[in-house]
Tab-separated table of C-alpha atoms in Angstrom:
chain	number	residue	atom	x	y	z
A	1	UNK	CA	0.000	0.000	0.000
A	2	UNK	CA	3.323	2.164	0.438
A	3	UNK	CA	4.542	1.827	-2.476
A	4	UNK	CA	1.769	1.959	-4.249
A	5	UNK	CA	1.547	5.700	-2.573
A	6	UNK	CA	4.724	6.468	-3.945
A	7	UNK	CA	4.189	5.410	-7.262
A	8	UNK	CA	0.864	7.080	-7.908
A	9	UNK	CA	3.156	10.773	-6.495
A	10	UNK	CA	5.649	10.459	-8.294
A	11	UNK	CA	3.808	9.750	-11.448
A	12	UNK	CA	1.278	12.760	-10.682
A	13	UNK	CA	5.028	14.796	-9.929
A	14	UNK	CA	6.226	13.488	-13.195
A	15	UNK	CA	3.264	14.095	-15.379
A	16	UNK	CA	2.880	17.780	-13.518
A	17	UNK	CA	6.335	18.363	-14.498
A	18	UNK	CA	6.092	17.258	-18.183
A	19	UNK	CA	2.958	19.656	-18.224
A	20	UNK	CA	4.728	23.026	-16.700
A	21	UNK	CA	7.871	22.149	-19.482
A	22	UNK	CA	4.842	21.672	-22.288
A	23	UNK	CA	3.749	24.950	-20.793
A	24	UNK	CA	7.028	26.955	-20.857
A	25	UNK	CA	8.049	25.704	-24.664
A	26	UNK	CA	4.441	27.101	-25.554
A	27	UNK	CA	4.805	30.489	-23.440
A	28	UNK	CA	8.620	30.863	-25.449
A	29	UNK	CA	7.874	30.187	-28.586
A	30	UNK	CA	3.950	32.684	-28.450
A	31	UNK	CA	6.745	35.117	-27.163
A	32	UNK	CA	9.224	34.742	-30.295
A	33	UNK	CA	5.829	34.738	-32.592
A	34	UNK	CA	4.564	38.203	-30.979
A	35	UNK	CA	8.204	39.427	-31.575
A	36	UNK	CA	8.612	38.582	-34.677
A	37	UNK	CA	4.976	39.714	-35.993
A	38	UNK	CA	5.942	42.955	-34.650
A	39	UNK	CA	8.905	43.064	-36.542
A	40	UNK	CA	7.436	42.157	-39.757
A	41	UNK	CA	4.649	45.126	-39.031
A	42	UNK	CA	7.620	47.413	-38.731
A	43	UNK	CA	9.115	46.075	-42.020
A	44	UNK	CA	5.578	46.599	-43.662
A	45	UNK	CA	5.694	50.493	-42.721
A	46	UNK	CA	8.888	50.958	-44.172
A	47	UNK	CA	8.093	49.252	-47.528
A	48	UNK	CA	4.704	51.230	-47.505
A	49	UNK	CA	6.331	54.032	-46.703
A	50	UNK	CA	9.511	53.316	-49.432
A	51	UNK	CA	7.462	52.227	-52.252
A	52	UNK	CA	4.072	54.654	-51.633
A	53	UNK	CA	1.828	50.948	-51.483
A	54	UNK	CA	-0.093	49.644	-48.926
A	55	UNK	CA	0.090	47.036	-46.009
A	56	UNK	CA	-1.356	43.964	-48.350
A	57	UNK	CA	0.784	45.362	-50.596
A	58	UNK	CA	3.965	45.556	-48.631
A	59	UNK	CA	3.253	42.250	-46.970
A	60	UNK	CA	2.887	40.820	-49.777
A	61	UNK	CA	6.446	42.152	-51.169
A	62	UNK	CA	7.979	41.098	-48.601
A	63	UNK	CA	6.494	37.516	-48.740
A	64	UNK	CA	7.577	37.311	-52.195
A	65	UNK	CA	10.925	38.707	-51.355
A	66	UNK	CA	10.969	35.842	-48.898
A	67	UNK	CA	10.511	33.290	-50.644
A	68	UNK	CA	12.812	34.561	-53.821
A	69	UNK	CA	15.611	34.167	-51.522
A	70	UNK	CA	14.744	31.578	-49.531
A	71	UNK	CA	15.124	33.410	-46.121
A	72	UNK	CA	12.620	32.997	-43.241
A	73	UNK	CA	10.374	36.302	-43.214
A	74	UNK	CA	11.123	37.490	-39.765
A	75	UNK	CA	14.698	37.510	-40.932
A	76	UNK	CA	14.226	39.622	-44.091
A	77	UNK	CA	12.349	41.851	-41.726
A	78	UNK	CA	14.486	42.271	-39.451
A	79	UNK	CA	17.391	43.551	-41.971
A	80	UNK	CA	14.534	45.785	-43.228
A	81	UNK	CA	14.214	47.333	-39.887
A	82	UNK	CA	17.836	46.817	-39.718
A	83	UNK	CA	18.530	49.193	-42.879
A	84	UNK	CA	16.258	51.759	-41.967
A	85	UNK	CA	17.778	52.832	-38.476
A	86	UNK	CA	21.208	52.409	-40.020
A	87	UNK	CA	20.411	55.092	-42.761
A	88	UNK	CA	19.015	57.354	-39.335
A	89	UNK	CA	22.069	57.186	-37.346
């Protein structure tokens, strides 16, 4: 009857642990997706305000753009972003 205690904690500590890790990985990577969609916004401004289009427009650019050179949006973005405050400072 002990062990049988034991075993059903530590499976209920195990499984409880396996959720909160499930829960972190989600948490980190809604983060990364909420920073990176507001990097891509940032890149859409610039294009609209570059090329005189608007935000379907732009987005679409850069999609296109993405996919041309094979680079993950958020990182075509980011050198967007990237060459913008460059030209400022």
């Amino acid at each position: 009857a002990l062990l049988r205690l034991y075993i059903t904690a530590a499976s209920a500590a195990i499984a409880n642990a396996r959720r909160y890790a499930k829960a972190r990985g989600l948490a980190a990577n809604l983060n990364k997706a909420l920073e990176s969609r507001a990097l891509i916004d940032q890149a859409i401004g610039v294009v609209m305000a570059r090329r005189g289009i608007g935000p379907e427009q732009a987005f679409e650019e850069l999609a296109r753009e993405s996919q041309n050179t094979n680079t993950k949006l958020r990182d075509l973005a980011a050198r967007v972003v990237e060459s913008t405050t460059s030209r400022r400072g």
